[in-house]
Amino acid sequence: MEFYVYDNYDEVSKYAAKMVSDFVNEKPDCVLGLATGETPIGMYKKLIEYNREKLVDFSRVKSFNLDEYRGLSGSHPQSYRYFMDKNFFNHINIDKHNTFIPNGICEDVKKECSDYEDKINEAGGVDLQILGVGSNGHIGFNEPSLELCVYTHLTNLTEETMKANSRFFKSGEEVPDKAITVGIGQIMKAKKIILLASGTKKADIIGRLFSGKVSTENPSSILQVHPSVAVIVDKDAGALI
Ligand code: GLP
């Protein structure tokens, strides 16, 4: 695991975007695993700039997002499909048909999960996975638990995660309590992983990534046994390293 600590969020976003664009330039038909949340927004902004300046080309890239809320359609402003279109895909030269996100309103969830898993495998697996991390250690929506799920599955969100995510929803609007998420097995199969974190509220969980202790109660801790992980954080999130 390599740790990179930068002065502030802007620097984190810039260096993460540089790493991603270098990767895409090296393998123009690569498969990216993408994340939502506030943290990667700055990196997406930078990548949009690089794409406009023709420093990186996404025309042959495929992408698979980590997760989607159960019950939200792609046109719902809080859905992750909407988030990705708005913050990234609408502004770069990726073919939208090559951007995959689980369907939150599918009728048959089990089928949706196994089809999603198959699609990732048929694409050759994820080459570069971008991750954020929840303050409780969740990656994707793999929440702390007695056991971790290997494959794409429907999961219950913890109170803590629902509370954290409620900041994006209008007051009175129902925050989904379930999501479809890629499992830990698929995340760990990615050839390279970049984990981003910013702000003091992530300091504790990032500190624990450095401790060497792997536990299902902290899903992000499993990344310590992955052969190629770059953790890119700002000073606040890296305060306990
Ligand atoms: C969400 C997403 C995660 C993300 C996490 C942290 O629940 N499912 O993929 O990493 O929250 O979000 P943020 O970056 O907003 O702190």
PDB file of C-alpha atoms and ligand atoms in Angstrom:
ATOM      1  CA  MET A   1       0.000   0.000   0.000  1.00  0.00           C
ATOM      2  CA  GLU A   2       1.396   3.389  -0.967  1.00  0.00           C
ATOM      3  CA  PHE A   3       0.311   6.498   0.922  1.00  0.00           C
ATOM      4  CA  TYR A   4       0.380   9.958  -0.638  1.00  0.00           C
ATOM      5  CA  VAL A   5      -0.426  12.878   1.661  1.00  0.00           C
ATOM      6  CA  TYR A   6      -1.082  16.250   0.024  1.00  0.00           C
ATOM      7  CA  ASP A   7      -1.716  19.684   1.502  1.00  0.00           C
ATOM      8  CA  ASN A   8      -5.339  20.001   0.519  1.00  0.00           C
ATOM      9  CA  TYR A   9      -8.298  18.576  -1.380  1.00  0.00           C
ATOM     10  CA  ASP A  10      -7.342  20.324  -4.630  1.00  0.00           C
ATOM     11  CA  GLU A  11      -3.943  18.687  -4.651  1.00  0.00           C
ATOM     12  CA  VAL A  12      -5.492  15.285  -3.887  1.00  0.00           C
ATOM     13  CA  SER A  13      -7.882  15.725  -6.819  1.00  0.00           C
ATOM     14  CA  LYS A  14      -5.109  16.859  -9.142  1.00  0.00           C
ATOM     15  CA  TYR A  15      -2.737  13.978  -8.350  1.00  0.00           C
ATOM     16  CA  ALA A  16      -5.511  11.383  -8.469  1.00  0.00           C
ATOM     17  CA  ALA A  17      -6.624  12.707 -11.872  1.00  0.00           C
ATOM     18  CA  LYS A  18      -3.030  12.594 -13.089  1.00  0.00           C
ATOM     19  CA  MET A  19      -2.714   8.962 -11.981  1.00  0.00           C
ATOM     20  CA  VAL A  20      -5.977   8.044 -13.732  1.00  0.00           C
ATOM     21  CA  SER A  21      -5.101   9.845 -16.957  1.00  0.00           C
ATOM     22  CA  ASP A  22      -1.611   8.289 -17.032  1.00  0.00           C
ATOM     23  CA  PHE A  23      -3.269   4.907 -16.598  1.00  0.00           C
ATOM     24  CA  VAL A  24      -5.783   5.532 -19.408  1.00  0.00           C
ATOM     25  CA  ASN A  25      -3.038   6.808 -21.699  1.00  0.00           C
ATOM     26  CA  GLU A  26      -1.114   3.617 -21.110  1.00  0.00           C
ATOM     27  CA  LYS A  27      -4.161   1.404 -21.701  1.00  0.00           C
ATOM     28  CA  PRO A  28      -6.716   3.380 -23.771  1.00  0.00           C
ATOM     29  CA  ASP A  29      -9.241   0.505 -23.748  1.00  0.00           C
ATOM     30  CA  CYS A  30      -9.049  -0.035 -19.996  1.00  0.00           C
ATOM     31  CA  VAL A  31     -11.910  -0.816 -17.624  1.00  0.00           C
ATOM     32  CA  LEU A  32     -12.364   1.743 -14.863  1.00  0.00           C
ATOM     33  CA  GLY A  33     -14.213   1.060 -11.629  1.00  0.00           C
ATOM     34  CA  LEU A  34     -15.783   4.334 -10.527  1.00  0.00           C
ATOM     35  CA  ALA A  35     -17.080   5.725  -7.259  1.00  0.00           C
ATOM     36  CA  THR A  36     -19.577   8.358  -6.207  1.00  0.00           C
ATOM     37  CA  GLY A  37     -19.678  10.496  -3.059  1.00  0.00           C
ATOM     38  CA  GLU A  38     -18.269  13.965  -2.507  1.00  0.00           C
ATOM     39  CA  THR A  39     -14.619  12.928  -2.467  1.00  0.00           C
ATOM     40  CA  PRO A  40     -13.987  12.059  -6.148  1.00  0.00           C
ATOM     41  CA  ILE A  41     -15.854  15.104  -7.532  1.00  0.00           C
ATOM     42  CA  GLY A  42     -12.665  17.219  -7.676  1.00  0.00           C
ATOM     43  CA  MET A  43     -10.831  14.413  -9.466  1.00  0.00           C
ATOM     44  CA  TYR A  44     -13.654  14.124 -12.014  1.00  0.00           C
ATOM     45  CA  LYS A  45     -13.481  17.903 -12.581  1.00  0.00           C
ATOM     46  CA  LYS A  46      -9.755  17.683 -13.298  1.00  0.00           C
ATOM     47  CA  LEU A  47     -10.262  14.715 -15.631  1.00  0.00           C
ATOM     48  CA  ILE A  48     -12.883  16.717 -17.533  1.00  0.00           C
ATOM     49  CA  GLU A  49     -10.284  19.490 -17.965  1.00  0.00           C
ATOM     50  CA  TYR A  50      -7.623  17.011 -19.123  1.00  0.00           C
ATOM     51  CA  ASN A  51     -10.105  15.508 -21.596  1.00  0.00           C
ATOM     52  CA  ARG A  52     -10.976  18.968 -22.986  1.00  0.00           C
ATOM     53  CA  GLU A  53      -7.289  19.738 -23.354  1.00  0.00           C
ATOM     54  CA  LYS A  54      -6.904  16.385 -25.184  1.00  0.00           C
ATOM     55  CA  LEU A  55      -4.477  15.108 -22.564  1.00  0.00           C
ATOM     56  CA  VAL A  56      -6.618  12.007 -22.058  1.00  0.00           C
ATOM     57  CA  ASP A  57      -9.073  10.167 -24.288  1.00  0.00           C
ATOM     58  CA  PHE A  58     -11.989   8.140 -22.865  1.00  0.00           C
ATOM     59  CA  SER A  59     -13.448   7.019 -26.201  1.00  0.00           C
ATOM     60  CA  ARG A  60     -12.373   3.397 -25.737  1.00  0.00           C
ATOM     61  CA  VAL A  61     -12.777   3.208 -21.958  1.00  0.00           C
ATOM     62  CA  LYS A  62     -15.451   1.121 -20.231  1.00  0.00           C
ATOM     63  CA  SER A  63     -16.586   1.942 -16.724  1.00  0.00           C
ATOM     64  CA  PHE A  64     -18.417   0.107 -13.976  1.00  0.00           C
ATOM     65  CA  ASN A  65     -19.688   1.983 -10.966  1.00  0.00           C
ATOM     66  CA  LEU A  66     -19.564   0.447  -7.551  1.00  0.00           C
ATOM     67  CA  ASP A  67     -23.129   0.876  -6.473  1.00  0.00           C
ATOM     68  CA  GLU A  68     -26.640   2.286  -6.821  1.00  0.00           C
ATOM     69  CA  TYR A  69     -29.465   2.984  -4.398  1.00  0.00           C
ATOM     70  CA  ARG A  70     -32.284   0.453  -4.478  1.00  0.00           C
ATOM     71  CA  GLY A  71     -35.518   2.112  -5.529  1.00  0.00           C
ATOM     72  CA  LEU A  72     -34.057   5.121  -7.364  1.00  0.00           C
ATOM     73  CA  SER A  73     -34.246   5.301 -11.148  1.00  0.00           C
ATOM     74  CA  GLY A  74     -31.376   6.782 -13.119  1.00  0.00           C
ATOM     75  CA  SER A  75     -33.332  10.007 -13.600  1.00  0.00           C
ATOM     76  CA  HIS A  76     -33.667  10.593  -9.836  1.00  0.00           C
ATOM     77  CA  PRO A  77     -31.304  13.466  -8.893  1.00  0.00           C
ATOM     78  CA  GLN A  78     -29.887  11.447  -5.985  1.00  0.00           C
ATOM     79  CA  SER A  79     -29.271   8.302  -8.007  1.00  0.00           C
ATOM     80  CA  TYR A  80     -25.684   7.440  -8.741  1.00  0.00           C
ATOM     81  CA  ARG A  81     -26.414   7.243 -12.493  1.00  0.00           C
ATOM     82  CA  TYR A  82     -27.584  10.863 -12.348  1.00  0.00           C
ATOM     83  CA  PHE A  83     -24.514  11.792 -10.269  1.00  0.00           C
ATOM     84  CA  MET A  84     -22.093  10.209 -12.739  1.00  0.00           C
ATOM     85  CA  ASP A  85     -23.738  11.746 -15.796  1.00  0.00           C
ATOM     86  CA  LYS A  86     -23.812  15.180 -14.172  1.00  0.00           C
ATOM     87  CA  ASN A  87     -20.335  15.164 -12.653  1.00  0.00           C
ATOM     88  CA  PHE A  88     -18.405  13.231 -15.267  1.00  0.00           C
ATOM     89  CA  PHE A  89     -19.861  11.342 -18.217  1.00  0.00           C
ATOM     90  CA  ASN A  90     -21.776  14.283 -19.778  1.00  0.00           C
ATOM     91  CA  HIS A  91     -18.538  16.245 -20.054  1.00  0.00           C
ATOM     92  CA  ILE A  92     -16.070  13.708 -21.459  1.00  0.00           C
ATOM     93  CA  ASN A  93     -15.810  11.748 -24.693  1.00  0.00           C
ATOM     94  CA  ILE A  94     -16.799   8.389 -23.182  1.00  0.00           C
ATOM     95  CA  ASP A  95     -19.443   6.350 -25.009  1.00  0.00           C
ATOM     96  CA  LYS A  96     -22.385   6.269 -22.549  1.00  0.00           C
ATOM     97  CA  HIS A  97     -23.171   2.722 -23.719  1.00  0.00           C
ATOM     98  CA  ASN A  98     -19.870   1.735 -22.145  1.00  0.00           C
ATOM     99  CA  THR A  99     -20.752   3.168 -18.731  1.00  0.00           C
ATOM    100  CA  PHE A 100     -22.403   0.667 -16.424  1.00  0.00           C
ATOM    101  CA  ILE A 101     -24.191   1.241 -13.122  1.00  0.00           C
ATOM    102  CA  PRO A 102     -26.547  -1.239 -11.420  1.00  0.00           C
ATOM    103  CA  ASN A 103     -30.221  -0.583 -12.146  1.00  0.00           C
ATOM    104  CA  GLY A 104     -31.790   0.496  -8.851  1.00  0.00           C
ATOM    105  CA  ILE A 105     -35.335  -0.135 -10.040  1.00  0.00           C
ATOM    106  CA  CYS A 106     -34.841  -3.562 -11.625  1.00  0.00           C
ATOM    107  CA  GLU A 107     -37.604  -6.068 -10.857  1.00  0.00           C
ATOM    108  CA  ASP A 108     -35.353  -9.033 -10.223  1.00  0.00           C
ATOM    109  CA  VAL A 109     -32.490  -7.900  -7.987  1.00  0.00           C
ATOM    110  CA  LYS A 110     -30.741 -11.262  -7.890  1.00  0.00           C
ATOM    111  CA  LYS A 111     -30.621 -11.357 -11.679  1.00  0.00           C
ATOM    112  CA  GLU A 112     -29.468  -7.723 -11.873  1.00  0.00           C
ATOM    113  CA  CYS A 113     -26.617  -8.530  -9.467  1.00  0.00           C
ATOM    114  CA  SER A 114     -25.461 -11.647 -11.261  1.00  0.00           C
ATOM    115  CA  ASP A 115     -25.786  -9.966 -14.684  1.00  0.00           C
ATOM    116  CA  TYR A 116     -23.698  -7.020 -13.416  1.00  0.00           C
ATOM    117  CA  GLU A 117     -21.047  -9.375 -12.106  1.00  0.00           C
ATOM    118  CA  ASP A 118     -21.004 -11.202 -15.480  1.00  0.00           C
ATOM    119  CA  LYS A 119     -20.706  -7.930 -17.404  1.00  0.00           C
ATOM    120  CA  ILE A 120     -17.637  -6.899 -15.394  1.00  0.00           C
ATOM    121  CA  ASN A 121     -16.035 -10.286 -15.928  1.00  0.00           C
ATOM    122  CA  GLU A 122     -16.859 -10.317 -19.649  1.00  0.00           C
ATOM    123  CA  ALA A 123     -15.164  -6.906 -19.964  1.00  0.00           C
ATOM    124  CA  GLY A 124     -12.035  -8.556 -18.552  1.00  0.00           C
ATOM    125  CA  GLY A 125     -12.426  -7.273 -14.979  1.00  0.00           C
ATOM    126  CA  VAL A 126     -11.611  -3.846 -13.587  1.00  0.00           C
ATOM    127  CA  ASP A 127      -8.142  -2.520 -14.398  1.00  0.00           C
ATOM    128  CA  LEU A 128      -8.243   0.550 -12.173  1.00  0.00           C
ATOM    129  CA  GLN A 129     -10.680   0.931  -9.304  1.00  0.00           C
ATOM    130  CA  ILE A 130     -11.369   4.333  -7.726  1.00  0.00           C
ATOM    131  CA  LEU A 131     -12.625   4.180  -4.147  1.00  0.00           C
ATOM    132  CA  GLY A 132     -13.815   6.603  -1.537  1.00  0.00           C
ATOM    133  CA  VAL A 133     -14.355   5.364   1.982  1.00  0.00           C
ATOM    134  CA  GLY A 134     -17.193   5.830   4.472  1.00  0.00           C
ATOM    135  CA  SER A 135     -16.259   7.047   7.969  1.00  0.00           C
ATOM    136  CA  ASN A 136     -17.265   3.569   9.162  1.00  0.00           C
ATOM    137  CA  GLY A 137     -14.899   1.926   6.672  1.00  0.00           C
ATOM    138  CA  HIS A 138     -17.417   0.958   4.000  1.00  0.00           C
ATOM    139  CA  ILE A 139     -16.140   0.677   0.437  1.00  0.00           C
ATOM    140  CA  GLY A 140     -18.765   0.762  -2.302  1.00  0.00           C
ATOM    141  CA  PHE A 141     -21.681  -0.044  -0.016  1.00  0.00           C
ATOM    142  CA  ASN A 142     -19.957  -2.975   1.678  1.00  0.00           C
ATOM    143  CA  GLU A 143     -20.843  -2.086   5.245  1.00  0.00           C
ATOM    144  CA  PRO A 144     -19.112  -3.248   8.461  1.00  0.00           C
ATOM    145  CA  SER A 145     -20.508  -6.653   9.309  1.00  0.00           C
ATOM    146  CA  LEU A 146     -19.592 -10.071  10.695  1.00  0.00           C
ATOM    147  CA  GLU A 147     -19.046 -11.265   7.155  1.00  0.00           C
ATOM    148  CA  LEU A 148     -18.268  -9.620   3.837  1.00  0.00           C
ATOM    149  CA  CYS A 149     -19.945 -10.485   0.544  1.00  0.00           C
ATOM    150  CA  VAL A 150     -17.755 -11.506  -2.380  1.00  0.00           C
ATOM    151  CA  TYR A 151     -20.179 -10.810  -5.230  1.00  0.00           C
ATOM    152  CA  THR A 152     -22.493  -7.989  -6.330  1.00  0.00           C
ATOM    153  CA  HIS A 153     -25.455  -8.013  -3.943  1.00  0.00           C
ATOM    154  CA  LEU A 154     -28.329  -6.105  -2.383  1.00  0.00           C
ATOM    155  CA  THR A 155     -27.312  -4.692   0.976  1.00  0.00           C
ATOM    156  CA  ASN A 156     -28.950  -2.910   3.900  1.00  0.00           C
ATOM    157  CA  LEU A 157     -27.384   0.439   4.662  1.00  0.00           C
ATOM    158  CA  THR A 158     -26.398   1.180   8.256  1.00  0.00           C
ATOM    159  CA  GLU A 159     -27.989   4.057  10.178  1.00  0.00           C
ATOM    160  CA  GLU A 160     -24.603   5.829  10.097  1.00  0.00           C
ATOM    161  CA  THR A 161     -24.373   5.610   6.303  1.00  0.00           C
ATOM    162  CA  MET A 162     -27.988   6.699   5.828  1.00  0.00           C
ATOM    163  CA  LYS A 163     -27.358   9.666   8.108  1.00  0.00           C
ATOM    164  CA  ALA A 164     -24.183  10.596   6.218  1.00  0.00           C
ATOM    165  CA  ASN A 165     -25.969  10.314   2.868  1.00  0.00           C
ATOM    166  CA  SER A 166     -29.043  12.242   4.005  1.00  0.00           C
ATOM    167  CA  ARG A 167     -27.069  15.451   3.394  1.00  0.00           C
ATOM    168  CA  PHE A 168     -27.643  14.989  -0.329  1.00  0.00           C
ATOM    169  CA  PHE A 169     -31.419  14.524  -0.025  1.00  0.00           C
ATOM    170  CA  LYS A 170     -34.031  17.270   0.438  1.00  0.00           C
ATOM    171  CA  SER A 171     -35.457  17.508   3.933  1.00  0.00           C
ATOM    172  CA  GLY A 172     -38.403  15.154   4.240  1.00  0.00           C
ATOM    173  CA  GLU A 173     -37.242  13.115   1.252  1.00  0.00           C
ATOM    174  CA  GLU A 174     -36.801   9.448   2.053  1.00  0.00           C
ATOM    175  CA  VAL A 175     -33.171   8.262   2.154  1.00  0.00           C
ATOM    176  CA  PRO A 176     -32.913   4.760   0.650  1.00  0.00           C
ATOM    177  CA  ASP A 177     -32.098   2.054   3.180  1.00  0.00           C
ATOM    178  CA  LYS A 178     -30.850  -0.461   0.606  1.00  0.00           C
ATOM    179  CA  ALA A 179     -28.410  -0.456  -2.273  1.00  0.00           C
ATOM    180  CA  ILE A 180     -26.976  -2.758  -4.901  1.00  0.00           C
ATOM    181  CA  THR A 181     -23.215  -2.895  -4.526  1.00  0.00           C
ATOM    182  CA  VAL A 182     -20.303  -4.685  -6.087  1.00  0.00           C
ATOM    183  CA  GLY A 183     -18.864  -7.092  -3.504  1.00  0.00           C
ATOM    184  CA  ILE A 184     -15.471  -7.156  -1.863  1.00  0.00           C
ATOM    185  CA  GLY A 185     -14.289  -9.963  -4.181  1.00  0.00           C
ATOM    186  CA  GLN A 186     -14.775  -7.866  -7.308  1.00  0.00           C
ATOM    187  CA  ILE A 187     -13.098  -4.841  -5.686  1.00  0.00           C
ATOM    188  CA  MET A 188     -10.124  -6.957  -4.658  1.00  0.00           C
ATOM    189  CA  LYS A 189      -9.841  -8.390  -8.189  1.00  0.00           C
ATOM    190  CA  ALA A 190      -9.105  -4.914  -9.616  1.00  0.00           C
ATOM    191  CA  LYS A 191      -5.542  -4.780 -10.891  1.00  0.00           C
ATOM    192  CA  LYS A 192      -4.888  -1.401  -9.291  1.00  0.00           C
ATOM    193  CA  ILE A 193      -6.841   0.585  -6.700  1.00  0.00           C
ATOM    194  CA  ILE A 194      -6.764   4.281  -5.839  1.00  0.00           C
ATOM    195  CA  LEU A 195      -8.467   5.210  -2.575  1.00  0.00           C
ATOM    196  CA  LEU A 196      -9.212   8.880  -1.942  1.00  0.00           C
ATOM    197  CA  ALA A 197     -10.060  10.608   1.317  1.00  0.00           C
ATOM    198  CA  SER A 198     -10.264  14.164   2.504  1.00  0.00           C
ATOM    199  CA  GLY A 199     -11.142  15.960   5.730  1.00  0.00           C
ATOM    200  CA  THR A 200     -10.847  15.262   9.456  1.00  0.00           C
ATOM    201  CA  LYS A 201     -13.914  13.028   9.506  1.00  0.00           C
ATOM    202  CA  LYS A 202     -11.886  10.439   7.549  1.00  0.00           C
ATOM    203  CA  ALA A 203      -8.738  10.670   9.727  1.00  0.00           C
ATOM    204  CA  ASP A 204      -9.657   7.817  12.043  1.00  0.00           C
ATOM    205  CA  ILE A 205     -10.528   5.344   9.278  1.00  0.00           C
ATOM    206  CA  ILE A 206      -7.437   6.256   7.241  1.00  0.00           C
ATOM    207  CA  GLY A 207      -5.282   5.866  10.361  1.00  0.00           C
ATOM    208  CA  ARG A 208      -6.686   2.362  10.783  1.00  0.00           C
ATOM    209  CA  LEU A 209      -5.719   1.516   7.183  1.00  0.00           C
ATOM    210  CA  PHE A 210      -2.175   1.955   8.293  1.00  0.00           C
ATOM    211  CA  SER A 211      -2.461  -0.292  11.339  1.00  0.00           C
ATOM    212  CA  GLY A 212      -2.109  -3.688   9.690  1.00  0.00           C
ATOM    213  CA  LYS A 213      -5.264  -5.074  11.318  1.00  0.00           C
ATOM    214  CA  VAL A 214      -7.746  -6.623   8.872  1.00  0.00           C
ATOM    215  CA  SER A 215     -11.328  -6.994  10.070  1.00  0.00           C
ATOM    216  CA  THR A 216     -14.790  -7.379   8.517  1.00  0.00           C
ATOM    217  CA  GLU A 217     -15.907  -4.649  10.923  1.00  0.00           C
ATOM    218  CA  ASN A 218     -13.781  -2.297   8.819  1.00  0.00           C
ATOM    219  CA  PRO A 219     -14.242  -3.405   5.177  1.00  0.00           C
ATOM    220  CA  SER A 220     -11.605  -0.961   3.901  1.00  0.00           C
ATOM    221  CA  SER A 221      -8.973  -2.751   6.015  1.00  0.00           C
ATOM    222  CA  ILE A 222      -8.944  -5.651   3.534  1.00  0.00           C
ATOM    223  CA  LEU A 223      -7.225  -3.355   1.028  1.00  0.00           C
ATOM    224  CA  GLN A 224      -4.051  -3.840   3.074  1.00  0.00           C
ATOM    225  CA  VAL A 225      -3.646  -7.275   1.479  1.00  0.00           C
ATOM    226  CA  HIS A 226      -4.187  -6.043  -2.099  1.00  0.00           C
ATOM    227  CA  PRO A 227      -0.905  -5.893  -4.073  1.00  0.00           C
ATOM    228  CA  SER A 228      -1.426  -2.467  -5.669  1.00  0.00           C
ATOM    229  CA  VAL A 229      -3.244   0.221  -3.693  1.00  0.00           C
ATOM    230  CA  ALA A 230      -2.472   3.951  -3.728  1.00  0.00           C
ATOM    231  CA  VAL A 231      -4.089   5.874  -0.874  1.00  0.00           C
ATOM    232  CA  ILE A 232      -4.245   9.583  -1.706  1.00  0.00           C
ATOM    233  CA  VAL A 233      -5.323  11.860   1.136  1.00  0.00           C
ATOM    234  CA  ASP A 234      -5.081  15.448   2.302  1.00  0.00           C
ATOM    235  CA  LYS A 235      -3.346  16.444   5.542  1.00  0.00           C
ATOM    236  CA  ASP A 236      -6.576  16.336   7.535  1.00  0.00           C
ATOM    237  CA  ALA A 237      -7.515  12.823   6.471  1.00  0.00           C
ATOM    238  CA  GLY A 238      -3.901  11.704   6.882  1.00  0.00           C
ATOM    239  CA  ALA A 239      -3.464  13.175  10.376  1.00  0.00           C
ATOM    240  CA  LEU A 240      -3.311   9.770  12.128  1.00  0.00           C
ATOM    241  CA  ILE A 241      -1.031   7.957   9.680  1.00  0.00           C
TER     242      ILE A 241
HETATM  243  C1  GLP B   1     -21.080   6.549  -0.310  1.00  0.00           C
HETATM  244  C2  GLP B   1     -20.617   5.677  -1.482  1.00  0.00           C
HETATM  245  C3  GLP B   1     -19.174   5.292  -1.339  1.00  0.00           C
HETATM  246  C4  GLP B   1     -18.372   6.500  -0.936  1.00  0.00           C
HETATM  247  C5  GLP B   1     -18.758   6.932   0.452  1.00  0.00           C
HETATM  248  C6  GLP B   1     -18.004   8.145   0.968  1.00  0.00           C
HETATM  249  O1  GLP B   1     -21.859   5.895   0.613  1.00  0.00           O
HETATM  250  N1  GLP B   1     -21.391   4.505  -1.691  1.00  0.00           N
HETATM  251  O2  GLP B   1     -18.726   4.734  -2.568  1.00  0.00           O
HETATM  252  O3  GLP B   1     -17.007   6.197  -0.958  1.00  0.00           O
HETATM  253  O4  GLP B   1     -20.124   7.206   0.487  1.00  0.00           O
HETATM  254  O5  GLP B   1     -18.593   9.309   0.495  1.00  0.00           O
HETATM  255  P1  GLP B   1     -17.961  10.755   0.575  1.00  0.00           P
HETATM  256  O6  GLP B   1     -16.893  10.786  -0.440  1.00  0.00           O
HETATM  257  O7  GLP B   1     -19.104  11.672   0.247  1.00  0.00           O
HETATM  258  O8  GLP B   1     -17.463  10.926   1.956  1.00  0.00           O
END
